[in-house]
Amino acid sequence: MTAGPPARARRPGSVRGGMLLRHLAALAVTAFALLPIVFVLSAALNPLGTLDSTTVLPAGAGLGNARKLFATTHFWTWYRNSVTVSALTAALSLAVSALGAYAFSRHRFRGRRAGLVGLLVIQAFPQFLAIVPLYAVFSVISDNWPAFGLNSVWGVTLLYIGGQVGVNTWLMKGFFDSIPRELDDAMLIDGCTHHQAFRRVILPLAAPVLAISALLVFIATINEFLIASVFLTGDGQRTLAVGLYGLIAGERNSSFGMFAVGTLLTAVPTVLLFQFLQRYIVHGLTAGSVKG
């Protein structure tokens, strides 16, 4: 066999040109992503606190908007309500979804296929479409159990859980299906129950999908506005999204600085949760190997 023509070596100039283009593209994408953050940070530090006076480098930057926000509003109450509702929704929806996904993945029972299809069809319709019947149901609940009715943290948490269980169940079921059933069978042969197999085998191996699901639910809940604005009307029960919207609902220009401070502080719980769950995602991807 005759050898083909030698591969043509790449010219140093073309290599440098390609690297330069990639670096320029990366810088452009980074600038595009950071521009909104810089604008909101500038508005938060702007002493005038108005939208039309916001510049990239505001003159006399300070923390006046933050002090005004804390002194004149129920910001920390809204903050506590948002974190509480988001954490409860993430934890409880994760527990319910994991149990449902395990049942759909590992067991065969009558109505299994119909249940899966039903969950999928329900997710095609936004939860807000049922806001009128939901409001009527929770009005009746308020008369008998006020703690779980309208204008209560627990009531809106139950609403959010109902909206998140379906999509999380499908997401976890797909991940559970990828875990070999032989691991469950080995645990059952050793005398473990289904509950012990679920807790000791499935959950540790499913750490990545559990962490991702918790993070997505937390982000969706802490930023949710439509349902919270209908079910939480009292100033002491509002979440951050509803409370901060009230600052710019009337005169948008005058309170924009306080609004910017609130939006920056809203991102803090999400960033902290991501940093906390990141190690579980990495650990779940690398752990779980089976001894031979």
PDB file of C-alpha atoms in Angstrom:
ATOM      1  CA  MET A   1       0.000   0.000   0.000  1.00  0.00           C
ATOM      2  CA  THR A   2       1.235   3.458  -0.840  1.00  0.00           C
ATOM      3  CA  ALA A   3       1.137   6.096   1.821  1.00  0.00           C
ATOM      4  CA  GLY A   4      -1.088   9.040   1.159  1.00  0.00           C
ATOM      5  CA  PRO A   5       0.113  12.598   0.934  1.00  0.00           C
ATOM      6  CA  PRO A   6       1.359  14.000   4.258  1.00  0.00           C
ATOM      7  CA  ALA A   7      -1.111  16.047   6.253  1.00  0.00           C
ATOM      8  CA  ARG A   8      -0.674  19.730   5.735  1.00  0.00           C
ATOM      9  CA  ALA A   9       0.535  21.417   8.917  1.00  0.00           C
ATOM     10  CA  ARG A  10      -1.575  24.288  10.176  1.00  0.00           C
ATOM     11  CA  ARG A  11       0.066  27.667   9.882  1.00  0.00           C
ATOM     12  CA  PRO A  12       0.842  29.447  13.154  1.00  0.00           C
ATOM     13  CA  GLY A  13      -0.972  32.524  11.909  1.00  0.00           C
ATOM     14  CA  SER A  14      -4.218  30.633  11.319  1.00  0.00           C
ATOM     15  CA  VAL A  15      -3.996  29.052  14.782  1.00  0.00           C
ATOM     16  CA  ARG A  16      -3.529  32.422  16.433  1.00  0.00           C
ATOM     17  CA  GLY A  17      -6.346  33.873  14.362  1.00  0.00           C
ATOM     18  CA  GLY A  18      -8.743  31.113  15.427  1.00  0.00           C
ATOM     19  CA  MET A  19      -7.834  31.538  19.076  1.00  0.00           C
ATOM     20  CA  LEU A  20      -8.308  35.291  18.798  1.00  0.00           C
ATOM     21  CA  LEU A  21     -11.783  34.852  17.330  1.00  0.00           C
ATOM     22  CA  ARG A  22     -12.757  32.403  20.089  1.00  0.00           C
ATOM     23  CA  HIS A  23     -11.521  34.774  22.773  1.00  0.00           C
ATOM     24  CA  LEU A  24     -13.383  37.692  21.226  1.00  0.00           C
ATOM     25  CA  ALA A  25     -16.577  35.636  21.051  1.00  0.00           C
ATOM     26  CA  ALA A  26     -16.158  34.607  24.706  1.00  0.00           C
ATOM     27  CA  LEU A  27     -15.602  38.219  25.758  1.00  0.00           C
ATOM     28  CA  ALA A  28     -18.684  39.333  23.822  1.00  0.00           C
ATOM     29  CA  VAL A  29     -20.875  36.662  25.440  1.00  0.00           C
ATOM     30  CA  THR A  30     -19.502  37.521  28.897  1.00  0.00           C
ATOM     31  CA  ALA A  31     -20.151  41.233  28.387  1.00  0.00           C
ATOM     32  CA  PHE A  32     -23.687  40.496  27.190  1.00  0.00           C
ATOM     33  CA  ALA A  33     -24.356  38.389  30.300  1.00  0.00           C
ATOM     34  CA  LEU A  34     -22.815  40.887  32.739  1.00  0.00           C
ATOM     35  CA  LEU A  35     -24.473  44.015  31.316  1.00  0.00           C
ATOM     36  CA  PRO A  36     -27.846  43.525  33.091  1.00  0.00           C
ATOM     37  CA  ILE A  37     -26.083  42.758  36.382  1.00  0.00           C
ATOM     38  CA  VAL A  38     -23.933  45.879  36.099  1.00  0.00           C
ATOM     39  CA  PHE A  39     -27.014  47.974  35.301  1.00  0.00           C
ATOM     40  CA  VAL A  40     -28.954  46.674  38.332  1.00  0.00           C
ATOM     41  CA  LEU A  41     -25.925  47.115  40.605  1.00  0.00           C
ATOM     42  CA  SER A  42     -25.484  50.702  39.377  1.00  0.00           C
ATOM     43  CA  ALA A  43     -29.168  51.406  39.993  1.00  0.00           C
ATOM     44  CA  ALA A  44     -28.900  49.978  43.513  1.00  0.00           C
ATOM     45  CA  LEU A  45     -25.945  52.267  44.338  1.00  0.00           C
ATOM     46  CA  ASN A  46     -27.404  55.331  42.647  1.00  0.00           C
ATOM     47  CA  PRO A  47     -28.190  57.884  45.400  1.00  0.00           C
ATOM     48  CA  LEU A  48     -31.091  59.378  43.425  1.00  0.00           C
ATOM     49  CA  GLY A  49     -32.810  55.998  43.208  1.00  0.00           C
ATOM     50  CA  THR A  50     -34.659  56.698  39.961  1.00  0.00           C
ATOM     51  CA  LEU A  51     -34.660  54.854  36.661  1.00  0.00           C
ATOM     52  CA  ASP A  52     -33.895  57.801  34.399  1.00  0.00           C
ATOM     53  CA  SER A  53     -30.865  58.849  36.468  1.00  0.00           C
ATOM     54  CA  THR A  54     -29.196  55.411  36.452  1.00  0.00           C
ATOM     55  CA  THR A  55     -25.737  55.331  34.879  1.00  0.00           C
ATOM     56  CA  VAL A  56     -22.962  52.772  34.755  1.00  0.00           C
ATOM     57  CA  LEU A  57     -20.885  54.769  37.256  1.00  0.00           C
ATOM     58  CA  PRO A  58     -23.327  56.744  39.427  1.00  0.00           C
ATOM     59  CA  ALA A  59     -21.987  59.846  41.160  1.00  0.00           C
ATOM     60  CA  GLY A  60     -21.989  59.646  44.940  1.00  0.00           C
ATOM     61  CA  ALA A  61     -22.706  55.916  45.034  1.00  0.00           C
ATOM     62  CA  GLY A  62     -23.848  54.636  48.394  1.00  0.00           C
ATOM     63  CA  LEU A  63     -26.188  52.365  50.319  1.00  0.00           C
ATOM     64  CA  GLY A  64     -29.014  54.851  50.717  1.00  0.00           C
ATOM     65  CA  ASN A  65     -31.447  52.778  48.666  1.00  0.00           C
ATOM     66  CA  ALA A  66     -30.796  49.731  50.851  1.00  0.00           C
ATOM     67  CA  ARG A  67     -31.377  51.665  54.073  1.00  0.00           C
ATOM     68  CA  LYS A  68     -34.569  53.147  52.662  1.00  0.00           C
ATOM     69  CA  LEU A  69     -35.806  49.747  51.517  1.00  0.00           C
ATOM     70  CA  PHE A  70     -35.251  48.184  54.942  1.00  0.00           C
ATOM     71  CA  ALA A  71     -36.754  51.126  56.829  1.00  0.00           C
ATOM     72  CA  THR A  72     -39.882  51.825  54.781  1.00  0.00           C
ATOM     73  CA  THR A  73     -41.013  48.354  53.671  1.00  0.00           C
ATOM     74  CA  HIS A  74     -41.535  44.852  55.083  1.00  0.00           C
ATOM     75  CA  PHE A  75     -38.626  43.582  53.008  1.00  0.00           C
ATOM     76  CA  TRP A  76     -37.226  41.112  55.540  1.00  0.00           C
ATOM     77  CA  THR A  77     -40.717  39.670  56.086  1.00  0.00           C
ATOM     78  CA  TRP A  78     -41.075  39.178  52.334  1.00  0.00           C
ATOM     79  CA  TYR A  79     -37.600  37.683  52.266  1.00  0.00           C
ATOM     80  CA  ARG A  80     -38.392  35.209  55.034  1.00  0.00           C
ATOM     81  CA  ASN A  81     -41.666  34.223  53.375  1.00  0.00           C
ATOM     82  CA  SER A  82     -39.991  33.614  50.006  1.00  0.00           C
ATOM     83  CA  VAL A  83     -37.168  31.514  51.425  1.00  0.00           C
ATOM     84  CA  THR A  84     -39.597  29.536  53.617  1.00  0.00           C
ATOM     85  CA  VAL A  85     -42.044  28.832  50.794  1.00  0.00           C
ATOM     86  CA  SER A  86     -39.291  27.954  48.313  1.00  0.00           C
ATOM     87  CA  ALA A  87     -37.458  25.650  50.740  1.00  0.00           C
ATOM     88  CA  LEU A  88     -40.651  23.873  51.819  1.00  0.00           C
ATOM     89  CA  THR A  89     -41.806  23.464  48.221  1.00  0.00           C
ATOM     90  CA  ALA A  90     -38.435  22.082  47.111  1.00  0.00           C
ATOM     91  CA  ALA A  91     -38.170  19.625  50.026  1.00  0.00           C
ATOM     92  CA  LEU A  92     -41.767  18.351  50.031  1.00  0.00           C
ATOM     93  CA  SER A  93     -42.156  18.139  46.255  1.00  0.00           C
ATOM     94  CA  LEU A  94     -38.837  16.288  46.095  1.00  0.00           C
ATOM     95  CA  ALA A  95     -40.024  13.746  48.672  1.00  0.00           C
ATOM     96  CA  VAL A  96     -43.372  13.131  46.966  1.00  0.00           C
ATOM     97  CA  SER A  97     -41.845  13.013  43.478  1.00  0.00           C
ATOM     98  CA  ALA A  98     -39.090  10.598  44.510  1.00  0.00           C
ATOM     99  CA  LEU A  99     -41.580   8.157  46.037  1.00  0.00           C
ATOM    100  CA  GLY A 100     -43.863   8.371  43.014  1.00  0.00           C
ATOM    101  CA  ALA A 101     -40.999   7.999  40.559  1.00  0.00           C
ATOM    102  CA  TYR A 102     -39.700   4.921  42.404  1.00  0.00           C
ATOM    103  CA  ALA A 103     -43.136   3.307  42.280  1.00  0.00           C
ATOM    104  CA  PHE A 104     -43.552   4.014  38.556  1.00  0.00           C
ATOM    105  CA  SER A 105     -40.019   2.854  37.775  1.00  0.00           C
ATOM    106  CA  ARG A 106     -39.743  -0.341  39.832  1.00  0.00           C
ATOM    107  CA  HIS A 107     -43.298  -1.677  40.170  1.00  0.00           C
ATOM    108  CA  ARG A 108     -45.902  -2.838  37.662  1.00  0.00           C
ATOM    109  CA  PHE A 109     -49.495  -2.220  38.731  1.00  0.00           C
ATOM    110  CA  ARG A 110     -52.877  -1.515  37.228  1.00  0.00           C
ATOM    111  CA  GLY A 111     -53.211   2.095  36.136  1.00  0.00           C
ATOM    112  CA  ARG A 112     -49.454   2.681  35.899  1.00  0.00           C
ATOM    113  CA  ARG A 113     -49.477   3.702  32.239  1.00  0.00           C
ATOM    114  CA  ALA A 114     -52.603   5.828  32.674  1.00  0.00           C
ATOM    115  CA  GLY A 115     -51.011   7.554  35.655  1.00  0.00           C
ATOM    116  CA  LEU A 116     -47.862   8.394  33.729  1.00  0.00           C
ATOM    117  CA  VAL A 117     -49.821   9.685  30.744  1.00  0.00           C
ATOM    118  CA  GLY A 118     -52.062  11.682  33.072  1.00  0.00           C
ATOM    119  CA  LEU A 119     -49.085  13.364  34.712  1.00  0.00           C
ATOM    120  CA  LEU A 120     -47.660  14.192  31.292  1.00  0.00           C
ATOM    121  CA  VAL A 121     -50.938  15.649  29.995  1.00  0.00           C
ATOM    122  CA  ILE A 122     -51.463  17.757  33.115  1.00  0.00           C
ATOM    123  CA  GLN A 123     -48.039  19.355  32.653  1.00  0.00           C
ATOM    124  CA  ALA A 124     -49.119  20.604  29.210  1.00  0.00           C
ATOM    125  CA  PHE A 125     -51.477  23.109  30.865  1.00  0.00           C
ATOM    126  CA  PRO A 126     -50.086  25.921  33.048  1.00  0.00           C
ATOM    127  CA  GLN A 127     -51.220  25.883  36.658  1.00  0.00           C
ATOM    128  CA  PHE A 128     -52.481  29.447  36.345  1.00  0.00           C
ATOM    129  CA  LEU A 129     -55.270  28.256  33.997  1.00  0.00           C
ATOM    130  CA  ALA A 130     -56.955  26.695  37.046  1.00  0.00           C
ATOM    131  CA  ILE A 131     -56.620  29.817  39.182  1.00  0.00           C
ATOM    132  CA  VAL A 132     -60.398  30.377  39.475  1.00  0.00           C
ATOM    133  CA  PRO A 133     -61.341  26.887  40.754  1.00  0.00           C
ATOM    134  CA  LEU A 134     -58.225  26.846  42.945  1.00  0.00           C
ATOM    135  CA  TYR A 135     -59.245  30.159  44.472  1.00  0.00           C
ATOM    136  CA  ALA A 136     -62.737  28.798  45.145  1.00  0.00           C
ATOM    137  CA  VAL A 137     -61.314  25.650  46.764  1.00  0.00           C
ATOM    138  CA  PHE A 138     -58.942  27.579  48.994  1.00  0.00           C
ATOM    139  CA  SER A 139     -61.719  29.983  49.962  1.00  0.00           C
ATOM    140  CA  VAL A 140     -63.588  27.026  51.445  1.00  0.00           C
ATOM    141  CA  ILE A 141     -60.389  25.772  53.085  1.00  0.00           C
ATOM    142  CA  SER A 142     -59.880  29.194  54.663  1.00  0.00           C
ATOM    143  CA  ASP A 143     -63.230  28.916  56.440  1.00  0.00           C
ATOM    144  CA  ASN A 144     -62.276  25.578  58.069  1.00  0.00           C
ATOM    145  CA  TRP A 145     -58.449  25.582  58.219  1.00  0.00           C
ATOM    146  CA  PRO A 146     -57.208  29.179  57.928  1.00  0.00           C
ATOM    147  CA  ALA A 147     -53.560  28.118  58.223  1.00  0.00           C
ATOM    148  CA  PHE A 148     -53.828  26.308  54.860  1.00  0.00           C
ATOM    149  CA  GLY A 149     -56.176  28.680  53.068  1.00  0.00           C
ATOM    150  CA  LEU A 150     -55.878  32.023  51.353  1.00  0.00           C
ATOM    151  CA  ASN A 151     -53.235  34.494  52.470  1.00  0.00           C
ATOM    152  CA  SER A 152     -51.147  31.813  54.197  1.00  0.00           C
ATOM    153  CA  VAL A 153     -47.643  30.540  53.531  1.00  0.00           C
ATOM    154  CA  TRP A 154     -48.693  26.900  53.881  1.00  0.00           C
ATOM    155  CA  GLY A 155     -51.572  27.339  51.450  1.00  0.00           C
ATOM    156  CA  VAL A 156     -49.451  28.739  48.643  1.00  0.00           C
ATOM    157  CA  THR A 157     -46.810  26.073  49.389  1.00  0.00           C
ATOM    158  CA  LEU A 158     -49.396  23.344  48.762  1.00  0.00           C
ATOM    159  CA  LEU A 159     -50.266  25.006  45.462  1.00  0.00           C
ATOM    160  CA  TYR A 160     -46.644  25.101  44.358  1.00  0.00           C
ATOM    161  CA  ILE A 161     -46.095  21.462  45.359  1.00  0.00           C
ATOM    162  CA  GLY A 162     -49.028  20.378  43.213  1.00  0.00           C
ATOM    163  CA  GLY A 163     -47.556  22.200  40.242  1.00  0.00           C
ATOM    164  CA  GLN A 164     -44.075  20.697  40.615  1.00  0.00           C
ATOM    165  CA  VAL A 165     -44.783  17.046  41.432  1.00  0.00           C
ATOM    166  CA  GLY A 166     -45.703  15.972  37.903  1.00  0.00           C
ATOM    167  CA  VAL A 167     -42.640  17.218  36.054  1.00  0.00           C
ATOM    168  CA  ASN A 168     -40.277  16.111  38.827  1.00  0.00           C
ATOM    169  CA  THR A 169     -41.814  12.627  38.886  1.00  0.00           C
ATOM    170  CA  TRP A 170     -41.188  12.205  35.160  1.00  0.00           C
ATOM    171  CA  LEU A 171     -37.660  13.568  35.475  1.00  0.00           C
ATOM    172  CA  MET A 172     -36.756  11.253  38.371  1.00  0.00           C
ATOM    173  CA  LYS A 173     -38.433   8.227  36.818  1.00  0.00           C
ATOM    174  CA  GLY A 174     -36.212   8.524  33.769  1.00  0.00           C
ATOM    175  CA  PHE A 175     -33.158   8.627  35.999  1.00  0.00           C
ATOM    176  CA  PHE A 176     -34.358   5.720  38.161  1.00  0.00           C
ATOM    177  CA  ASP A 177     -34.886   3.646  35.016  1.00  0.00           C
ATOM    178  CA  SER A 178     -31.176   4.014  34.208  1.00  0.00           C
ATOM    179  CA  ILE A 179     -30.181   2.451  37.567  1.00  0.00           C
ATOM    180  CA  PRO A 180     -29.830  -1.352  37.155  1.00  0.00           C
ATOM    181  CA  ARG A 181     -32.626  -3.316  38.772  1.00  0.00           C
ATOM    182  CA  GLU A 182     -30.067  -5.933  39.816  1.00  0.00           C
ATOM    183  CA  LEU A 183     -29.024  -3.613  42.647  1.00  0.00           C
ATOM    184  CA  ASP A 184     -32.558  -3.656  44.040  1.00  0.00           C
ATOM    185  CA  ASP A 185     -32.802  -7.414  43.635  1.00  0.00           C
ATOM    186  CA  ALA A 186     -29.513  -7.920  45.477  1.00  0.00           C
ATOM    187  CA  MET A 187     -30.759  -5.831  48.394  1.00  0.00           C
ATOM    188  CA  LEU A 188     -34.049  -7.763  48.515  1.00  0.00           C
ATOM    189  CA  ILE A 189     -32.200 -11.100  48.462  1.00  0.00           C
ATOM    190  CA  ASP A 190     -30.131  -9.895  51.418  1.00  0.00           C
ATOM    191  CA  GLY A 191     -33.360  -9.361  53.349  1.00  0.00           C
ATOM    192  CA  CYS A 192     -33.943  -5.658  52.824  1.00  0.00           C
ATOM    193  CA  THR A 193     -37.390  -4.223  52.220  1.00  0.00           C
ATOM    194  CA  HIS A 194     -38.343  -2.025  49.263  1.00  0.00           C
ATOM    195  CA  HIS A 195     -38.098   0.983  51.543  1.00  0.00           C
ATOM    196  CA  GLN A 196     -34.555   0.100  52.566  1.00  0.00           C
ATOM    197  CA  ALA A 197     -33.534  -0.551  48.954  1.00  0.00           C
ATOM    198  CA  PHE A 198     -34.981   2.817  47.962  1.00  0.00           C
ATOM    199  CA  ARG A 199     -33.216   4.633  50.798  1.00  0.00           C
ATOM    200  CA  ARG A 200     -29.843   2.880  50.640  1.00  0.00           C
ATOM    201  CA  VAL A 201     -29.425   2.272  46.911  1.00  0.00           C
ATOM    202  CA  ILE A 202     -31.676   4.442  44.755  1.00  0.00           C
ATOM    203  CA  LEU A 203     -31.411   7.749  46.611  1.00  0.00           C
ATOM    204  CA  PRO A 204     -27.576   7.820  46.870  1.00  0.00           C
ATOM    205  CA  LEU A 205     -27.224   6.944  43.184  1.00  0.00           C
ATOM    206  CA  ALA A 206     -29.874   9.500  42.232  1.00  0.00           C
ATOM    207  CA  ALA A 207     -28.071  12.374  43.986  1.00  0.00           C
ATOM    208  CA  PRO A 208     -27.519  14.354  40.729  1.00  0.00           C
ATOM    209  CA  VAL A 209     -31.169  14.380  39.669  1.00  0.00           C
ATOM    210  CA  LEU A 210     -32.332  15.098  43.228  1.00  0.00           C
ATOM    211  CA  ALA A 211     -29.988  18.070  43.497  1.00  0.00           C
ATOM    212  CA  ILE A 212     -30.959  19.438  40.091  1.00  0.00           C
ATOM    213  CA  SER A 213     -34.679  19.012  40.796  1.00  0.00           C
ATOM    214  CA  ALA A 214     -34.381  20.778  44.147  1.00  0.00           C
ATOM    215  CA  LEU A 215     -32.499  23.666  42.571  1.00  0.00           C
ATOM    216  CA  LEU A 216     -34.993  24.072  39.699  1.00  0.00           C
ATOM    217  CA  VAL A 217     -37.974  23.984  42.056  1.00  0.00           C
ATOM    218  CA  PHE A 218     -36.372  26.531  44.377  1.00  0.00           C
ATOM    219  CA  ILE A 219     -35.597  28.926  41.517  1.00  0.00           C
ATOM    220  CA  ALA A 220     -39.069  28.601  40.003  1.00  0.00           C
ATOM    221  CA  THR A 221     -40.769  29.154  43.365  1.00  0.00           C
ATOM    222  CA  ILE A 222     -38.753  32.104  44.613  1.00  0.00           C
ATOM    223  CA  ASN A 223     -39.338  33.933  41.308  1.00  0.00           C
ATOM    224  CA  GLU A 224     -43.045  33.041  40.951  1.00  0.00           C
ATOM    225  CA  PHE A 225     -45.394  36.045  40.839  1.00  0.00           C
ATOM    226  CA  LEU A 226     -48.812  35.279  39.328  1.00  0.00           C
ATOM    227  CA  ILE A 227     -50.144  32.766  41.865  1.00  0.00           C
ATOM    228  CA  ALA A 228     -48.527  34.549  44.814  1.00  0.00           C
ATOM    229  CA  SER A 229     -50.099  37.864  43.809  1.00  0.00           C
ATOM    230  CA  VAL A 230     -53.575  36.278  43.905  1.00  0.00           C
ATOM    231  CA  PHE A 231     -53.276  34.113  47.030  1.00  0.00           C
ATOM    232  CA  LEU A 232     -51.058  36.364  49.178  1.00  0.00           C
ATOM    233  CA  THR A 233     -52.648  39.784  49.636  1.00  0.00           C
ATOM    234  CA  GLY A 234     -51.586  40.809  53.133  1.00  0.00           C
ATOM    235  CA  ASP A 235     -48.386  42.834  53.427  1.00  0.00           C
ATOM    236  CA  GLY A 236     -47.043  40.477  56.087  1.00  0.00           C
ATOM    237  CA  GLN A 237     -47.650  37.368  53.929  1.00  0.00           C
ATOM    238  CA  ARG A 238     -46.289  38.589  50.608  1.00  0.00           C
ATOM    239  CA  THR A 239     -43.282  37.023  48.939  1.00  0.00           C
ATOM    240  CA  LEU A 240     -40.393  38.950  47.429  1.00  0.00           C
ATOM    241  CA  ALA A 241     -41.805  38.921  43.917  1.00  0.00           C
ATOM    242  CA  VAL A 242     -45.117  40.420  45.029  1.00  0.00           C
ATOM    243  CA  GLY A 243     -43.599  42.871  47.485  1.00  0.00           C
ATOM    244  CA  LEU A 244     -40.964  44.184  45.100  1.00  0.00           C
ATOM    245  CA  TYR A 245     -43.518  44.541  42.322  1.00  0.00           C
ATOM    246  CA  GLY A 246     -45.499  46.842  44.613  1.00  0.00           C
ATOM    247  CA  LEU A 247     -42.527  49.241  44.661  1.00  0.00           C
ATOM    248  CA  ILE A 248     -42.715  49.885  40.922  1.00  0.00           C
ATOM    249  CA  ALA A 249     -46.392  49.138  40.235  1.00  0.00           C
ATOM    250  CA  GLY A 250     -47.448  52.750  40.665  1.00  0.00           C
ATOM    251  CA  GLU A 251     -44.594  55.163  40.017  1.00  0.00           C
ATOM    252  CA  ARG A 252     -41.945  52.991  38.446  1.00  0.00           C
ATOM    253  CA  ASN A 253     -39.288  55.679  38.259  1.00  0.00           C
ATOM    254  CA  SER A 254     -39.165  56.853  41.890  1.00  0.00           C
ATOM    255  CA  SER A 255     -38.465  53.533  43.692  1.00  0.00           C
ATOM    256  CA  PHE A 256     -36.301  51.823  41.105  1.00  0.00           C
ATOM    257  CA  GLY A 257     -33.193  52.009  43.295  1.00  0.00           C
ATOM    258  CA  MET A 258     -34.908  50.139  46.131  1.00  0.00           C
ATOM    259  CA  PHE A 259     -36.258  47.637  43.616  1.00  0.00           C
ATOM    260  CA  ALA A 260     -32.728  47.026  42.309  1.00  0.00           C
ATOM    261  CA  VAL A 261     -31.432  46.380  45.833  1.00  0.00           C
ATOM    262  CA  GLY A 262     -34.218  43.861  46.405  1.00  0.00           C
ATOM    263  CA  THR A 263     -33.517  42.001  43.168  1.00  0.00           C
ATOM    264  CA  LEU A 264     -29.827  41.668  44.021  1.00  0.00           C
ATOM    265  CA  LEU A 265     -30.605  40.273  47.479  1.00  0.00           C
ATOM    266  CA  THR A 266     -33.163  37.882  45.956  1.00  0.00           C
ATOM    267  CA  ALA A 267     -30.361  36.135  44.059  1.00  0.00           C
ATOM    268  CA  VAL A 268     -28.390  35.386  47.246  1.00  0.00           C
ATOM    269  CA  PRO A 269     -30.388  32.281  48.392  1.00  0.00           C
ATOM    270  CA  THR A 270     -30.263  30.769  44.914  1.00  0.00           C
ATOM    271  CA  VAL A 271     -26.488  31.222  44.649  1.00  0.00           C
ATOM    272  CA  LEU A 272     -25.946  29.747  48.116  1.00  0.00           C
ATOM    273  CA  LEU A 273     -28.171  26.765  47.333  1.00  0.00           C
ATOM    274  CA  PHE A 274     -26.314  26.143  44.084  1.00  0.00           C
ATOM    275  CA  GLN A 275     -22.976  26.192  45.884  1.00  0.00           C
ATOM    276  CA  PHE A 276     -24.322  23.780  48.503  1.00  0.00           C
ATOM    277  CA  LEU A 277     -25.787  21.321  45.987  1.00  0.00           C
ATOM    278  CA  GLN A 278     -22.849  21.444  43.614  1.00  0.00           C
ATOM    279  CA  ARG A 279     -20.823  18.953  45.633  1.00  0.00           C
ATOM    280  CA  TYR A 280     -23.765  16.529  45.696  1.00  0.00           C
ATOM    281  CA  ILE A 281     -24.035  16.681  41.928  1.00  0.00           C
ATOM    282  CA  VAL A 282     -20.329  15.943  41.504  1.00  0.00           C
ATOM    283  CA  HIS A 283     -20.383  13.235  44.187  1.00  0.00           C
ATOM    284  CA  GLY A 284     -23.424  11.572  42.657  1.00  0.00           C
ATOM    285  CA  LEU A 285     -21.762  11.421  39.253  1.00  0.00           C
ATOM    286  CA  THR A 286     -18.608   9.786  40.586  1.00  0.00           C
ATOM    287  CA  ALA A 287     -19.952   7.560  43.391  1.00  0.00           C
ATOM    288  CA  GLY A 288     -22.098   4.487  43.307  1.00  0.00           C
ATOM    289  CA  SER A 289     -19.749   2.018  41.631  1.00  0.00           C
ATOM    290  CA  VAL A 290     -20.465  -1.657  42.297  1.00  0.00           C
ATOM    291  CA  LYS A 291     -17.786  -3.909  43.708  1.00  0.00           C
ATOM    292  CA  GLY A 292     -17.011  -6.981  41.643  1.00  0.00           C
TER     293      GLY A 292
END
